[in-house]
mmCIF file of N, CA and C in Angstrom:
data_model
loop_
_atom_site.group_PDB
_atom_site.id
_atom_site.type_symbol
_atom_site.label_atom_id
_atom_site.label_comp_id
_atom_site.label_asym_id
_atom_site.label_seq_id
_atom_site.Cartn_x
_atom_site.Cartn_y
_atom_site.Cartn_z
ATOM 1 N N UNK A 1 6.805 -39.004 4.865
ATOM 2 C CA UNK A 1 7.904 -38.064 4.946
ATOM 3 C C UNK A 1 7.711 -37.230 6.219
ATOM 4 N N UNK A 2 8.671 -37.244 7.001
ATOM 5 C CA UNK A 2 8.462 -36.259 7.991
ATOM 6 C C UNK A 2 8.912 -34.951 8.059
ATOM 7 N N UNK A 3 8.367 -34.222 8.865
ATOM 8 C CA UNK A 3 8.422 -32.818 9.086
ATOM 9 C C UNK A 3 9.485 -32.383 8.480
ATOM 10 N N UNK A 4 10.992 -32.823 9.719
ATOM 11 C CA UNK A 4 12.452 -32.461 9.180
ATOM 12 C C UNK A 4 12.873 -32.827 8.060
ATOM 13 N N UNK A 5 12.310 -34.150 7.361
ATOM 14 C CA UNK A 5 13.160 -34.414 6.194
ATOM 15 C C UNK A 5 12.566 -33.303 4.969
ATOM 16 N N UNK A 6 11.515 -32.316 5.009
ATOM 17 C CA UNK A 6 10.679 -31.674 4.419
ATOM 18 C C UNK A 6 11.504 -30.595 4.531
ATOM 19 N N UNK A 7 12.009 -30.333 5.615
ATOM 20 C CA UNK A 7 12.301 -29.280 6.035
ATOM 21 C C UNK A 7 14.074 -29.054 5.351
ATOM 22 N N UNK A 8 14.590 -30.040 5.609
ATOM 23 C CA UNK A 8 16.049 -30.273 5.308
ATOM 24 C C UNK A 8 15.935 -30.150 3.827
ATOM 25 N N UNK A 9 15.020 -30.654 3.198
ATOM 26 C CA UNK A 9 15.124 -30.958 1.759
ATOM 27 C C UNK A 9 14.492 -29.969 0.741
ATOM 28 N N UNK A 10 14.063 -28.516 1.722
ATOM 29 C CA UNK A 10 13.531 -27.036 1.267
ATOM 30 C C UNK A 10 14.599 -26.309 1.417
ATOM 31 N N UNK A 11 16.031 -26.768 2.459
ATOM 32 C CA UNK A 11 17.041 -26.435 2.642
ATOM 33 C C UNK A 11 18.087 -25.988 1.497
ATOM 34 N N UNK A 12 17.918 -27.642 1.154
ATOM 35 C CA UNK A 12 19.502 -28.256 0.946
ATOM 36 C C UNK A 12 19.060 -28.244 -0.410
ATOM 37 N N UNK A 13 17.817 -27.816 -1.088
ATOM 38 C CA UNK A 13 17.468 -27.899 -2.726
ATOM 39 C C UNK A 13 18.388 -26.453 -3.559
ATOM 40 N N UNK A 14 18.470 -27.532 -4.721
ATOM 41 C CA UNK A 14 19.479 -27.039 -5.792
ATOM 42 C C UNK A 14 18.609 -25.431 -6.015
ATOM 43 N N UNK A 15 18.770 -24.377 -6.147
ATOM 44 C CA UNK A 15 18.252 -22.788 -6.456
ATOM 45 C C UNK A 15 18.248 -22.663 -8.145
ATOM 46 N N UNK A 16 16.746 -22.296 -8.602
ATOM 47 C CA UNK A 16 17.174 -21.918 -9.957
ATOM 48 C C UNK A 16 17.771 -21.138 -10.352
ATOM 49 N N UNK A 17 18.342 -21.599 -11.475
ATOM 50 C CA UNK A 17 19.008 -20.621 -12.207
ATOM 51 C C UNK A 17 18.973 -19.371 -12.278
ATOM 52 N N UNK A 18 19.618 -18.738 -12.292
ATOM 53 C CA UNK A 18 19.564 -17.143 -11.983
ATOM 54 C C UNK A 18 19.691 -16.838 -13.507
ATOM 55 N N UNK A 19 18.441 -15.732 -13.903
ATOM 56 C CA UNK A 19 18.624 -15.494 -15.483
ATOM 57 C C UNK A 19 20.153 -14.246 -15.512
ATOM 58 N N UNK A 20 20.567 -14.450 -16.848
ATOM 59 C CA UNK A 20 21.126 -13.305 -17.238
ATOM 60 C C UNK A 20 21.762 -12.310 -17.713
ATOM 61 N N UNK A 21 22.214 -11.094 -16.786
ATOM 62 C CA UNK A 21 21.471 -9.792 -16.633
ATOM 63 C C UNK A 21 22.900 -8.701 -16.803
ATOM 64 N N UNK A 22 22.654 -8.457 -18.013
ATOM 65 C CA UNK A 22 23.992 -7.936 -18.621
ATOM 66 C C UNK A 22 24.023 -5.555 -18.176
ATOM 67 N N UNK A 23 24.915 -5.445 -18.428
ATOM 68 C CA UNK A 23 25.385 -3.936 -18.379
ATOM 69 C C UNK A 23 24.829 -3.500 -19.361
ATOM 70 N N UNK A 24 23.633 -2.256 -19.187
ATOM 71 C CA UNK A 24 23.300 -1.744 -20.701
ATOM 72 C C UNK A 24 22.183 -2.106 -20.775
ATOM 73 N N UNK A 25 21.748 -3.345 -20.156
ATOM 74 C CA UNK A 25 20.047 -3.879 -20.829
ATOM 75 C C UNK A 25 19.261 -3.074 -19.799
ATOM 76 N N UNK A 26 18.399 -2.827 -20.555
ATOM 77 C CA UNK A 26 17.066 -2.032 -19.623
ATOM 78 C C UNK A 26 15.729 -3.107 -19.154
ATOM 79 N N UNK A 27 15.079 -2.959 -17.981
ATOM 80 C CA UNK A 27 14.208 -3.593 -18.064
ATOM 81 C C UNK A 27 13.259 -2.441 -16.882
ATOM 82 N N UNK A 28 11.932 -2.781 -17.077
ATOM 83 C CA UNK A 28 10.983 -2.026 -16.295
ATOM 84 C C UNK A 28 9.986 -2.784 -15.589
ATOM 85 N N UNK A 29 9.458 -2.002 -14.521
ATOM 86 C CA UNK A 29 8.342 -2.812 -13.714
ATOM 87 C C UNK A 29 7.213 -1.850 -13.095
ATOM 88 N N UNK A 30 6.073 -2.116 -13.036
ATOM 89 C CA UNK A 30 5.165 -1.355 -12.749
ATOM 90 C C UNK A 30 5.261 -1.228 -10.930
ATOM 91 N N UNK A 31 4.614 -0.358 -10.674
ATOM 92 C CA UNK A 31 5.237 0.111 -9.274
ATOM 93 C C UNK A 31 3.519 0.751 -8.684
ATOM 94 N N UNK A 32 3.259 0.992 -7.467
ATOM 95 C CA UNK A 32 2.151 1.289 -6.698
ATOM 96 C C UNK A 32 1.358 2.524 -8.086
ATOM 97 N N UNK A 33 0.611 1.898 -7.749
ATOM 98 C CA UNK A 33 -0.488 3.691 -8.749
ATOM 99 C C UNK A 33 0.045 3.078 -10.094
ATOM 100 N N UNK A 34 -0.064 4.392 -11.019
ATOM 101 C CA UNK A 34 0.443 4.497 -12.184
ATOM 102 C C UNK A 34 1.627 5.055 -12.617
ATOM 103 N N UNK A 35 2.426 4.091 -11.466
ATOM 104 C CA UNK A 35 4.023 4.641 -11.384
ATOM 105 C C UNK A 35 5.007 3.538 -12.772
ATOM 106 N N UNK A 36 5.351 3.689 -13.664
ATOM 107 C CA UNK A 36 6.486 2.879 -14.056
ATOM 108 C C UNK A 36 8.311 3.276 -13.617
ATOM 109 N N UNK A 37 8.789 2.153 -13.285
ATOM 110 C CA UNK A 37 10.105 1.993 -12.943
ATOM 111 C C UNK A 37 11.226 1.339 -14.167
ATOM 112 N N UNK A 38 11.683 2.145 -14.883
ATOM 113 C CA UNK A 38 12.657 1.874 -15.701
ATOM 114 C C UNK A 38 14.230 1.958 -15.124
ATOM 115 N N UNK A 39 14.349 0.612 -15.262
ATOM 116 C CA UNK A 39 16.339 0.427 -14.746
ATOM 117 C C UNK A 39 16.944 -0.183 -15.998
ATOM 118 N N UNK A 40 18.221 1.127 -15.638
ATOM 119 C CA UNK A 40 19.001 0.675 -16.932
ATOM 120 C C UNK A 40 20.455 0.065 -15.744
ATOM 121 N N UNK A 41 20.971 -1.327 -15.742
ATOM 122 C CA UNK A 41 22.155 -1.997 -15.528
ATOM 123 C C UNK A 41 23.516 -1.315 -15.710
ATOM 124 N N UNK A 42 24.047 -1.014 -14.718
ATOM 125 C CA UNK A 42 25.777 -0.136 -14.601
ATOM 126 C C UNK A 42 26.341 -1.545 -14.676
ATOM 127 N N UNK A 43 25.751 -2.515 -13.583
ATOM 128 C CA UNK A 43 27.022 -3.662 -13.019
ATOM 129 C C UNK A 43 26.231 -4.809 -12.739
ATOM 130 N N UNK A 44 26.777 -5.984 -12.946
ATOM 131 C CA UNK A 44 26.641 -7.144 -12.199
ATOM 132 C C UNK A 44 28.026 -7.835 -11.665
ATOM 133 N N UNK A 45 27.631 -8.102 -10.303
ATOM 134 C CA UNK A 45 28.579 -9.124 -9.758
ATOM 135 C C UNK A 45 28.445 -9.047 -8.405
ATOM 136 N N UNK A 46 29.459 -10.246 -7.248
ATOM 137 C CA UNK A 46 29.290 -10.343 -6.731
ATOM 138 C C UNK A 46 29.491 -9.308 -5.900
ATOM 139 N N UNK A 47 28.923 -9.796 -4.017
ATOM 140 C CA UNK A 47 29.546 -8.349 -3.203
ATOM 141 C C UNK A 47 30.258 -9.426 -2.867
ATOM 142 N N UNK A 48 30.844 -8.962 -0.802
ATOM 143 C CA UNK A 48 31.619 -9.851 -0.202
ATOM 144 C C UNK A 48 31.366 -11.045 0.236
ATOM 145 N N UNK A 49 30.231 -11.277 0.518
ATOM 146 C CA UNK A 49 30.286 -12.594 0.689
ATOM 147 C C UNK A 49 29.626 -13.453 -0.939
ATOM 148 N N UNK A 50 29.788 -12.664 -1.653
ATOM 149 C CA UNK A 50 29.887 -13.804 -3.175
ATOM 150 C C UNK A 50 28.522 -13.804 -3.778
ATOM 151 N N UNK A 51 27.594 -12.938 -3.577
ATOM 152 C CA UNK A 51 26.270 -12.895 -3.866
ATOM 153 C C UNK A 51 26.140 -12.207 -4.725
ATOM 154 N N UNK A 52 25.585 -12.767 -6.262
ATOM 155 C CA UNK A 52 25.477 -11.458 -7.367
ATOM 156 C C UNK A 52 24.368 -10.647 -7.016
ATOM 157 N N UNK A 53 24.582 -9.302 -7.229
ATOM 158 C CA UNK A 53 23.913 -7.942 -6.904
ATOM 159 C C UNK A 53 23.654 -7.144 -8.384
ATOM 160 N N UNK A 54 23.159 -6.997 -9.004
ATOM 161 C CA UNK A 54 22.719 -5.935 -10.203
ATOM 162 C C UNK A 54 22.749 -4.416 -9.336
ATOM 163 N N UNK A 55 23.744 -3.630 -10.149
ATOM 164 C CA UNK A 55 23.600 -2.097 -9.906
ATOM 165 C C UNK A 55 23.126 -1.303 -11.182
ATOM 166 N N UNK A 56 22.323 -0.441 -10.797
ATOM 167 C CA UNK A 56 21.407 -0.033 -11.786
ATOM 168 C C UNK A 56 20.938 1.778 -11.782
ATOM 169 N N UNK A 57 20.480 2.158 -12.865
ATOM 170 C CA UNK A 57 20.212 3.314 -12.331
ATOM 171 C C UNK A 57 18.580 3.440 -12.540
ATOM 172 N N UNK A 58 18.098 3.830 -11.859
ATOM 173 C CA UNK A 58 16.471 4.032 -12.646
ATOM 174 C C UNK A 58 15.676 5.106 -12.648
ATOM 175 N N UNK A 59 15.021 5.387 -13.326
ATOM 176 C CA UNK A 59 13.630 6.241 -14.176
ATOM 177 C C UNK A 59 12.464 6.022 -13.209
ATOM 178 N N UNK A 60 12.016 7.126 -12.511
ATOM 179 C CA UNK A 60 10.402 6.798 -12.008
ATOM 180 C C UNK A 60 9.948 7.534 -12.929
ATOM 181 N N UNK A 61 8.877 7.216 -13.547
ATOM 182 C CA UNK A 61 7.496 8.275 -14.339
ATOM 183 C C UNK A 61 6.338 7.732 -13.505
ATOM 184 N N UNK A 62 5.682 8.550 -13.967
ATOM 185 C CA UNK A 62 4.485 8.692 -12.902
ATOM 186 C C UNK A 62 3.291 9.307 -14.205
ATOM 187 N N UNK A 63 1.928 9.142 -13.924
ATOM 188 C CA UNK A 63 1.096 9.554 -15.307
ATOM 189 C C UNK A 63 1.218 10.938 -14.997
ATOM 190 N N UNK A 64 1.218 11.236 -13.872
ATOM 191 C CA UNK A 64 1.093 12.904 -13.824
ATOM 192 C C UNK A 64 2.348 13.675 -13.685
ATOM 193 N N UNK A 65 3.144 13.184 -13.181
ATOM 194 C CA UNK A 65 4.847 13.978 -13.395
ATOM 195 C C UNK A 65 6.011 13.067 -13.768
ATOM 196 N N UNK A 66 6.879 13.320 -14.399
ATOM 197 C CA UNK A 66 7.983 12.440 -15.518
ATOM 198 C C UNK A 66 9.187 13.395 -14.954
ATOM 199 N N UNK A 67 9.910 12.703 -14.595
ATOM 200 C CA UNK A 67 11.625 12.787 -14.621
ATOM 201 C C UNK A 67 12.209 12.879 -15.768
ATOM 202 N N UNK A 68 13.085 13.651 -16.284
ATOM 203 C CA UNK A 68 14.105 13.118 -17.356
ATOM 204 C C UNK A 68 14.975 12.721 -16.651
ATOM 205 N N UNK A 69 15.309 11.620 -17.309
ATOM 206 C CA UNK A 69 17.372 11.609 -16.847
ATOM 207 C C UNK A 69 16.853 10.125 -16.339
ATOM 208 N N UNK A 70 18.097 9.492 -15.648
ATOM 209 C CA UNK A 70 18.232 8.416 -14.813
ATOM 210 C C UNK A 70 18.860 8.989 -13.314
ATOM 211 N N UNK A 71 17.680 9.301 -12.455
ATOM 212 C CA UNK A 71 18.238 9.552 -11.288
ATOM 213 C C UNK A 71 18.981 8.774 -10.307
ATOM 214 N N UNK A 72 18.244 7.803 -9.899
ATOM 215 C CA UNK A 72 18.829 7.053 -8.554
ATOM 216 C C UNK A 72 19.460 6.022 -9.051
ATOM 217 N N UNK A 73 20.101 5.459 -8.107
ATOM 218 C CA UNK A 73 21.137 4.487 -8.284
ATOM 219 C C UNK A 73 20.802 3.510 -7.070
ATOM 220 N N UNK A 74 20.462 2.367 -7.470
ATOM 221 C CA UNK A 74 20.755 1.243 -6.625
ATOM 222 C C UNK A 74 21.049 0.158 -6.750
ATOM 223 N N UNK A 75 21.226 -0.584 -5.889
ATOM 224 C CA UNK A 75 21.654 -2.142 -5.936
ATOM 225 C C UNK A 75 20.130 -3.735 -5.555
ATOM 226 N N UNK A 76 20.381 -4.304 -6.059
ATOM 227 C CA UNK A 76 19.450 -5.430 -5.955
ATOM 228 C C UNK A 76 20.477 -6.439 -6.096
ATOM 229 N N UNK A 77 19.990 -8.080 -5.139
ATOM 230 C CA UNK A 77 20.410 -9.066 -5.649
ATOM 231 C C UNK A 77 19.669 -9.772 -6.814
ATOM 232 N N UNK A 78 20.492 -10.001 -7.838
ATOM 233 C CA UNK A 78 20.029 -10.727 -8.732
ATOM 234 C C UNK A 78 18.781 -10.959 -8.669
ATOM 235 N N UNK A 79 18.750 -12.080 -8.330
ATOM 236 C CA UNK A 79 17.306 -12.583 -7.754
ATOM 237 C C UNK A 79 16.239 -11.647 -7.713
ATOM 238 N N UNK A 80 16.686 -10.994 -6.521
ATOM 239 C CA UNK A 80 15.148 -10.081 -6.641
ATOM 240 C C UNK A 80 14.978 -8.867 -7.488
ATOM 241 N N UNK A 81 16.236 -8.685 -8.426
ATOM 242 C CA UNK A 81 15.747 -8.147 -9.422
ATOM 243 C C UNK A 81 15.152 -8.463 -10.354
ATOM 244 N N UNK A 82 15.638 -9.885 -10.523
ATOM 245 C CA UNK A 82 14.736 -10.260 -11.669
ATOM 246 C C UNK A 82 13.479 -11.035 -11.177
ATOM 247 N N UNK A 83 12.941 -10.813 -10.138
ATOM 248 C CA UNK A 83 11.652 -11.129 -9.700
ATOM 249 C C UNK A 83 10.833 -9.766 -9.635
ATOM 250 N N UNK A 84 11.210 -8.413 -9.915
ATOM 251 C CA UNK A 84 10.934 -7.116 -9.931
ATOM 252 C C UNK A 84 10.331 -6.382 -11.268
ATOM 253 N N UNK A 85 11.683 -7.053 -11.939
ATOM 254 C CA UNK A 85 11.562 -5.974 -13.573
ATOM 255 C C UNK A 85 11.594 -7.241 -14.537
ATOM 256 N N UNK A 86 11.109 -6.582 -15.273
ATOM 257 C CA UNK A 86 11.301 -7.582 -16.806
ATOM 258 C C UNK A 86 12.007 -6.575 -17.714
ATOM 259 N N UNK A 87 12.644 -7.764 -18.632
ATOM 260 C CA UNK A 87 13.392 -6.979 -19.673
ATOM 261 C C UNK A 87 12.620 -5.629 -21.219
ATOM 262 N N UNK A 88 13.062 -4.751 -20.764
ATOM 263 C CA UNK A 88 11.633 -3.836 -21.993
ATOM 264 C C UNK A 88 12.168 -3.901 -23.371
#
């Protein structure tokens, strides 16, 4: 097999399945130190060029200082959200 056909065929391969990732479900992920990251899901769908994005709001706690509430708000593609958080 050569180089390019290696190369073409890391390309042109089918992408797994994207799990998912509904409005409402929470999932969390551990973060630098003894930080946990809790996101709770506003939205899924695509942007403009057609790429699903999860919008979310999330929770930092920390062992030594805790937030109430759901402060920040951001966006992730799919994908790397669910390569981030797992469902809690």
């Amino acid at each position: 097999m050569t180089m390019l056909s290696m190369t073409m065929g890391h390309l042109f391969r089918s992408p797994a399945p994207l799990p998912e990732i509904k409005a409402g479900a929470v999932y969390r992920r551990r973060a630098a130190g003894q930080t946990i990251e809790t996101a709770r899901v506003t939205g899924v769908g695509p942007d403009g060029m057609g790429i699903p994005h999860v919008r979310f709001e999330v929770l930092v706690e920390h062992a030594r200082a805790r937030r109430t509430g759901f402060a920040d708000r951001r966006i992730l593609s799919v994908q790397a959200f669910s390569d981030s958080f797992v469902e809690a």
